[in-house]
Coordinates of C-alpha atoms in Angstrom, one line a residue:
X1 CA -54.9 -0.9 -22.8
X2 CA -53.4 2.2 -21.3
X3 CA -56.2 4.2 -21.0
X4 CA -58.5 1.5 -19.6
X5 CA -60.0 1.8 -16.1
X6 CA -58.3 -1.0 -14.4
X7 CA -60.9 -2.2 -11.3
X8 CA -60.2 -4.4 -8.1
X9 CA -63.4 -5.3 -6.4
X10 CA -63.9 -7.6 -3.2
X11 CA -67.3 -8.9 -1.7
X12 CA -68.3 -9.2 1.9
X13 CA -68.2 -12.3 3.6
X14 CA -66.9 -12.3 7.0
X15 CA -63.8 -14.6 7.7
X16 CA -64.1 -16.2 4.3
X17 CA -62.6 -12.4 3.2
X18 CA -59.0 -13.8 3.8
X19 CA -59.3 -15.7 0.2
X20 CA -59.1 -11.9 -1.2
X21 CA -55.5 -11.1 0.9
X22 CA -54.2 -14.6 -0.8
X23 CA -54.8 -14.5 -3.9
X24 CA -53.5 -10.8 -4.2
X25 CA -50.4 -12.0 -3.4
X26 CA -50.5 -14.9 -5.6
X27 CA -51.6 -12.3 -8.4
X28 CA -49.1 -9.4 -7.1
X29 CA -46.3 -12.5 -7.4
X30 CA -47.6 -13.0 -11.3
X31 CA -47.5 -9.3 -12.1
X32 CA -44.6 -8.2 -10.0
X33 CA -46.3 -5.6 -8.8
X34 CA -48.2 -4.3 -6.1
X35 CA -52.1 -3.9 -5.9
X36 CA -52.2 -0.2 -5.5
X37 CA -49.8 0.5 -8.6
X38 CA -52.2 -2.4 -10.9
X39 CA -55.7 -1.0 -10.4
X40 CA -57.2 2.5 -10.6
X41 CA -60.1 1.9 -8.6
X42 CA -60.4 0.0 -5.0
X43 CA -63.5 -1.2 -3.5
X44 CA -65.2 -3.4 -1.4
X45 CA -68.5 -4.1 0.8
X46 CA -67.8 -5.6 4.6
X47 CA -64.1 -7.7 5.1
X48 CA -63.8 -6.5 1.2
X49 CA -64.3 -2.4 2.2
X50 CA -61.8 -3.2 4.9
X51 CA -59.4 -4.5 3.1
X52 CA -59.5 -2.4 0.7
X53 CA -59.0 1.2 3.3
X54 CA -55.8 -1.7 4.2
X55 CA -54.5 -1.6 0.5
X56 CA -55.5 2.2 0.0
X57 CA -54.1 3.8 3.3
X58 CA -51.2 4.2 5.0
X59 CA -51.5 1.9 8.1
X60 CA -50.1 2.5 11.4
X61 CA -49.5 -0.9 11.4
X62 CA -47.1 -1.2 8.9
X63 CA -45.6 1.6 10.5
X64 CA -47.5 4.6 8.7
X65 CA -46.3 3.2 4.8
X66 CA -48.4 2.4 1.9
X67 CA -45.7 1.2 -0.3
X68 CA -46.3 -2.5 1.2
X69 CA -46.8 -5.2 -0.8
X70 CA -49.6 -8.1 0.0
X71 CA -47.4 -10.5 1.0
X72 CA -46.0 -8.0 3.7
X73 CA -49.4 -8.3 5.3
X74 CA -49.8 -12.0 5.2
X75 CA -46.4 -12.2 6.6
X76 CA -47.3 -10.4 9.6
X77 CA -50.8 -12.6 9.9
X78 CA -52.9 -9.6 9.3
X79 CA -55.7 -12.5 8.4
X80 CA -55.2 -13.8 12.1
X81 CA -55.1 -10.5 14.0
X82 CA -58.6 -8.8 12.5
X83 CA -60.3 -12.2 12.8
X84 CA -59.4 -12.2 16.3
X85 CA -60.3 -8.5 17.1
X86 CA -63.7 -9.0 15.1
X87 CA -64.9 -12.4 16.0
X88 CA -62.8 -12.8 19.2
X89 CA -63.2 -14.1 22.4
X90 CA -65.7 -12.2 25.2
X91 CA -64.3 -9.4 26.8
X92 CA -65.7 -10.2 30.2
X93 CA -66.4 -13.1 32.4
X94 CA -69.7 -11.2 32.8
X95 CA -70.4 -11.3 28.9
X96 CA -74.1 -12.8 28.1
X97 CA -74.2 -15.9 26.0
X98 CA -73.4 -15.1 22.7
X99 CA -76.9 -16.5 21.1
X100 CA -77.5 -12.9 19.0
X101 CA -81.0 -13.4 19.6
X102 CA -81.7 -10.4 21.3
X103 CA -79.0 -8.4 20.8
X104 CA -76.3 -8.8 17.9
X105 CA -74.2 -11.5 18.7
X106 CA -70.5 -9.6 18.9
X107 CA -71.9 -6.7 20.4
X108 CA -68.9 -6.6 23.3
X109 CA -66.7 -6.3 20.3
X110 CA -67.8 -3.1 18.8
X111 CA -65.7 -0.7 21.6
X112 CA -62.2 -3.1 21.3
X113 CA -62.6 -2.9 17.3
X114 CA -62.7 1.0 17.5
X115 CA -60.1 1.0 20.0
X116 CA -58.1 -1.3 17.9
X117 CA -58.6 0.7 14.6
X118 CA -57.8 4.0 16.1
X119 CA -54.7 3.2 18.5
X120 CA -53.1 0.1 16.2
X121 CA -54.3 -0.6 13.0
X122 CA -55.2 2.5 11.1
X123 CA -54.6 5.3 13.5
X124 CA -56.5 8.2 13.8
X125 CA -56.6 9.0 10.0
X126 CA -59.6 10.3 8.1
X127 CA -60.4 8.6 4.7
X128 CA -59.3 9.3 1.5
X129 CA -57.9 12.6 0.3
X130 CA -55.9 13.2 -2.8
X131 CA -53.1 11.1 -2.0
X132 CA -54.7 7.8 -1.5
X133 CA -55.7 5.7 -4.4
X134 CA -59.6 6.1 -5.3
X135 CA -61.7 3.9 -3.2
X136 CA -65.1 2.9 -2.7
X137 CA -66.2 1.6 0.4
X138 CA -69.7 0.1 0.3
X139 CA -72.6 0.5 3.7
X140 CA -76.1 0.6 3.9
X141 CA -78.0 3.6 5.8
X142 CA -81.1 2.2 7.5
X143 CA -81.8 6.4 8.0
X144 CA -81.7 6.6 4.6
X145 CA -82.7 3.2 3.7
X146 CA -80.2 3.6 0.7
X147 CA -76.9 2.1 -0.1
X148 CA -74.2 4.8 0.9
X149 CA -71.0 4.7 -0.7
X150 CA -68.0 6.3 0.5
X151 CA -65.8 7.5 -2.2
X152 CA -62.1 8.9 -1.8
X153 CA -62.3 11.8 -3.9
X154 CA -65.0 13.3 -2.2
X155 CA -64.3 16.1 0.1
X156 CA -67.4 15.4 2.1
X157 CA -66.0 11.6 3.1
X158 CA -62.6 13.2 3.7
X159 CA -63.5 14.0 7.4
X160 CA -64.9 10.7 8.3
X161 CA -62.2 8.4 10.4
X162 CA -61.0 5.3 9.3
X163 CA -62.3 3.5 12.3
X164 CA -65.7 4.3 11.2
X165 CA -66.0 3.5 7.7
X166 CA -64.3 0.2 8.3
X167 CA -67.0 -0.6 11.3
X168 CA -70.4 0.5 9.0
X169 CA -68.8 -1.3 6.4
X170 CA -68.7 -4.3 8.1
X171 CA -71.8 -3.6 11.0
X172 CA -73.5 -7.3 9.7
X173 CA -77.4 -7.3 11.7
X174 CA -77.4 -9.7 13.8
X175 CA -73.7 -9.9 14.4
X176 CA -72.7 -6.2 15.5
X177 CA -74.3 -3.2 16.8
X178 CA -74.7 -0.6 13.8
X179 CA -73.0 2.2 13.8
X180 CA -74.1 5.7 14.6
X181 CA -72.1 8.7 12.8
X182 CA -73.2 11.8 12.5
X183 CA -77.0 11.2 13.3
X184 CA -77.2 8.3 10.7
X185 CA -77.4 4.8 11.6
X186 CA -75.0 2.2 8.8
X187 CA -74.8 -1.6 8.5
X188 CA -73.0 -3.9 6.5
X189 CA -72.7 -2.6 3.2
X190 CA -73.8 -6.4 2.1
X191 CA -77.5 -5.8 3.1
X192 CA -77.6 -4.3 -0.6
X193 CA -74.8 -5.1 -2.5
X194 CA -72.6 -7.8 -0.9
X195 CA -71.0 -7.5 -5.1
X196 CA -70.0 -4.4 -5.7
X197 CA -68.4 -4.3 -9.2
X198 CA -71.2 -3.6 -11.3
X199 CA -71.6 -0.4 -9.1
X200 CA -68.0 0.2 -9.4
X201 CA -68.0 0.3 -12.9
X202 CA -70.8 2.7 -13.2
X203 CA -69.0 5.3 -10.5
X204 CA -65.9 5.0 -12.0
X205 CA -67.3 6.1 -15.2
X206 CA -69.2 8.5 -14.0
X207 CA -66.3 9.9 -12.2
X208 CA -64.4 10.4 -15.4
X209 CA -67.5 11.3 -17.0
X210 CA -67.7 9.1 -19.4
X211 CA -70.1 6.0 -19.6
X212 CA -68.9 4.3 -22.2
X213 CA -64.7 4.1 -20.7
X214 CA -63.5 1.2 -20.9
X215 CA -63.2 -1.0 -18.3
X216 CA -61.6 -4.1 -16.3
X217 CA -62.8 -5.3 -13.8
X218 CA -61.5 -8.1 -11.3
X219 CA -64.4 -9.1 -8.9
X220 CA -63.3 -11.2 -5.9
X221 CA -66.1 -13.5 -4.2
X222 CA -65.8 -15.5 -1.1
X223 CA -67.9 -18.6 -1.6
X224 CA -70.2 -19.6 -4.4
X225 CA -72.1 -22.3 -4.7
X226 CA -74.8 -23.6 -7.2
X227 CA -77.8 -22.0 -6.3
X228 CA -80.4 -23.6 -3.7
X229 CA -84.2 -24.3 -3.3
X230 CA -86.4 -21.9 -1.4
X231 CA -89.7 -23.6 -3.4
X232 CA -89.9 -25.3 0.6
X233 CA -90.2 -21.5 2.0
X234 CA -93.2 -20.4 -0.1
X235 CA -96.1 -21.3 3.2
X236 CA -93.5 -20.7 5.6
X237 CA -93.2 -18.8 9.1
X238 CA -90.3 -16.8 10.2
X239 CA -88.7 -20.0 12.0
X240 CA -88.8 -21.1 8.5
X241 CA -87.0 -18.2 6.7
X242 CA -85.1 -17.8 9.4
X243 CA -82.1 -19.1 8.5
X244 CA -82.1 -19.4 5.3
X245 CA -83.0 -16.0 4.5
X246 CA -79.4 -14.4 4.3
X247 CA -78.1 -16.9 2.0
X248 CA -81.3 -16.0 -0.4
X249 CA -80.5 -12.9 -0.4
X250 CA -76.9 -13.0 -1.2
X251 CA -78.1 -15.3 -3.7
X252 CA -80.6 -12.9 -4.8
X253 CA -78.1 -10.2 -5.0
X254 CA -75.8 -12.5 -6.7
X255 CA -78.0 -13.0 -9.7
X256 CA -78.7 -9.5 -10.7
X257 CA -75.4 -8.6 -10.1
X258 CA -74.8 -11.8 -12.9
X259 CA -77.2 -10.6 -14.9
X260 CA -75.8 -6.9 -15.2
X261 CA -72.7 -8.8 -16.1
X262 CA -73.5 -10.3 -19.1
X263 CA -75.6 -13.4 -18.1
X264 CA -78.8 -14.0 -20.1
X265 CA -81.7 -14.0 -17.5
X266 CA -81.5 -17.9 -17.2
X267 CA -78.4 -18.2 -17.1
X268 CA -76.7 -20.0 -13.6
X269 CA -73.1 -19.4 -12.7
X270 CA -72.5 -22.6 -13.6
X271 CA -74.1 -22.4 -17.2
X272 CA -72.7 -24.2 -20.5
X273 CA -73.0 -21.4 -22.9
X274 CA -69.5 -20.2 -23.5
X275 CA -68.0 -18.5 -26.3
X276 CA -65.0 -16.7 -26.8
X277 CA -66.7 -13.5 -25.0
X278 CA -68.2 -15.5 -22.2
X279 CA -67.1 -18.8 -20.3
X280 CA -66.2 -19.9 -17.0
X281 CA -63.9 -22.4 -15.6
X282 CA -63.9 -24.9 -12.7
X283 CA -60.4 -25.3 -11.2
X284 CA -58.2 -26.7 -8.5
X285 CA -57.1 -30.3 -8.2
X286 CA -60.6 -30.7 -5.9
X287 CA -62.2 -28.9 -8.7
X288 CA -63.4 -26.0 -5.7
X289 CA -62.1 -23.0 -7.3
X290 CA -64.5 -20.6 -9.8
X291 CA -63.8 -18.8 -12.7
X292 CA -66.0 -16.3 -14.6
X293 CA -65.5 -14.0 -17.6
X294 CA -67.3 -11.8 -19.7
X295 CA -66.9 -9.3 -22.0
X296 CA -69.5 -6.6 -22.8
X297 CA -70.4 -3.2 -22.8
X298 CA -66.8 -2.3 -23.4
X299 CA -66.3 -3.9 -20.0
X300 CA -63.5 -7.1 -19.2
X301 CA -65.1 -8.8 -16.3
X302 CA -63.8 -11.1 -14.2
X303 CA -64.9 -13.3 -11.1
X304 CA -62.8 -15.3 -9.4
X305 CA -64.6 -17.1 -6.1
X306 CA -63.9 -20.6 -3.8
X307 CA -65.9 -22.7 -3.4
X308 CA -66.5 -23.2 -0.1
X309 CA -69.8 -23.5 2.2
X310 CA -69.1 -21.0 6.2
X311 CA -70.6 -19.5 8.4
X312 CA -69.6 -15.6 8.4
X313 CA -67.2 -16.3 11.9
X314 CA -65.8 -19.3 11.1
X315 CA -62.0 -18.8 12.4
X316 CA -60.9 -22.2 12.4
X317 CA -57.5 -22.6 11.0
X318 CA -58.8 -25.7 8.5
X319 CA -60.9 -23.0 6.8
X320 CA -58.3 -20.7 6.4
X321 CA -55.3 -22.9 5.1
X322 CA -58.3 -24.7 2.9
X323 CA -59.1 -20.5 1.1
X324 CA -55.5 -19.7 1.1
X325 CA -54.6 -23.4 -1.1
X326 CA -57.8 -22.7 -3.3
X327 CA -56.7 -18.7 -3.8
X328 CA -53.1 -20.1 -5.0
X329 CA -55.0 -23.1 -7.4
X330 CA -56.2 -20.1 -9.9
X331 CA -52.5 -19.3 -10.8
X332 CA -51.5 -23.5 -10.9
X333 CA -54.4 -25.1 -12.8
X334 CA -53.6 -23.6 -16.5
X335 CA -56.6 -21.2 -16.5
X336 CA -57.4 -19.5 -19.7
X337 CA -59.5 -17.2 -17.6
X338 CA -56.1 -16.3 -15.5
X339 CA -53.7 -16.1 -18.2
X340 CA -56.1 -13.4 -19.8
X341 CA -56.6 -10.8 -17.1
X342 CA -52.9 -11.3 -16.4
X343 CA -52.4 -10.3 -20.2
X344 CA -54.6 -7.4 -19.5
X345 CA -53.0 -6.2 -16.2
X346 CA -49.5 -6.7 -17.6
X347 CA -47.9 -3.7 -17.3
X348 CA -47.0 -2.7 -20.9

């Protein structure tokens, strides 16, 4: 497998995100070996972009290194600090209800993230460059109305700041202010493809020029859940859609992104028809942990999500402890799944 593209992808999903930070240290602890030095390719859309500029970078943080490994974060509660900087309290007695009705919701945020990003996360680096592992950072421009992604190796993204890939990454409508760069107006990268991987794939071949490489590709997700019924939607208003029309179209997204995976076009994520190239696994001693893989195309895919039901700023501590014991049940249920892609990621 040496001359397989080895791919680490991580979906949006606001403070359910953590899940990616444990179970890359449950995985690094398997592998004895960091994230940066197992994968070829980092990527993600929202939390998942900004995590991965955190494994990719040299973070002022951790005091300018990049040789860290996972657990070094979680030891310094890097899941506590961003979720308090991002979905924190107001930053003035004078701050309007937060109803995000009229405005987005966290829009007295947006200056303290930057702050924070430039002065004590990231420091007032540009992205990529030659010395930082390839990385693909997923937003959407509504100037455009395209997805944009922003890729390490190109000179073009090289003169963008940290600060501001991490905040269009993660701008969410209806929860923070987009962001304005150059002329161009960016949002959440999750608007259009909350999943990255199967975009992933196809730059990373493309990059090597060669479409038929083969791949591997771990796909974190950060909830998944059978799927639901919008048949009750089908007369209704925009009180009706209202708020059910984000989780239809992660849903939405999450389905084609299944299908360009291997899934037959009636095929749920929680199907029966597995075979020795295609099966997925429920885990976890509350049976709340998913397991997916495929194999086609030349590609090993795997998806590895909780199961778990939040709203995008949920920052209770029950939520947290409950992603961090379901990221660790993957590596203590016996999962074929697991044992495989740690066969394939095995150093050999």
């Amino acid at each position: 497998m040496t001359n397989t593209i080895k791919i680490l992808s991580l979906d949006g999903g606001g403070s359910k995100g953590v899940f990616h930070l444990y179970f890359l240290e449950a995985l690094e602890r398997q592998l004895n070996q960091r994230t940066r030095n197992t994968f070829d390719y980092i990527g993600g859309t929202s939390v998942g972009g900004i995590i991965s500029l955190v494994l990719t970078h040299p973070l002022l943080w951790m005091d300018n290194r990049n040789d860290f490994w996972v657990s070094d974060l979680n030891s310094k509660k890097i899941d506590e600090k961003l979720l308090s900087v991002v979905f924190g309290p107001p930053r003035s007695i004078f701050t309007p209800p937060r109803l995000g009705i009229f405005s987005p919701k966290y829009t007295d945020r947006a200056e303290h993230m930057q702050n924070f990003y430039d002065n004590e996360f990231f420091g007032k680096k540009n992205f990529g460059g030659n010395d930082v592992k390839p990385t693909m950072v997923f937003s959407y421009s509504l100037t455009e109305n395209s997805t944009k992604i922003y890729k390490s190796w190109r000179p073009v993204n090289q003169t963008i700041p940290l600060s501001i890939v991490a905040r269009a990454t993660s701008a969410a409508p209806t929860f923070f202010p987009a962001v304005v760069h150059n002329g161009e107006v960016l949002i959440d990268g999750g608007v259009a493809t909350n999943d990255p991987s199967y975009l992933m794939g196809h730059e990373a071949r493309r990059n090597m020029r060669d479409f038929s490489h083969p791949l591997i590709i771990i796909s974190l997700g950060t909830s998944i859940r059978g799927f639901a019924d919008y048949s009750s939607c089908y007369n209704g208003g925009l009180t009706h859609w209202g708020l059910k029309f984000v989780n239809f179209s992660m849903e939405t997204q999450q389905r084609i992104v299944s299908y360009l995976n291997g899934h037959s076009s009636n095929c749920s994520l929680f199907c029966d028809g597995c075979t020795q190239n295609h099966f997925h696994e429920i885990l976890g001693s509350d049976q709340n942990c998913f397991a997916d893989y495929h194999y086609y195309d030349n590609i090993h895919y795997f998806r590895f999500a909780p199961l778990v039901d939040s709203i995008l700023d949920n920052t209770n501590p029950v939520l947290l402890n409950q992603l961090k014991k379901q990221a660790e049940s993957f590596f203590n249920s016996n999962s074929q799944i697991v044992e495989k892609m740690k066969s394939l990621l095995t150093p050999q």
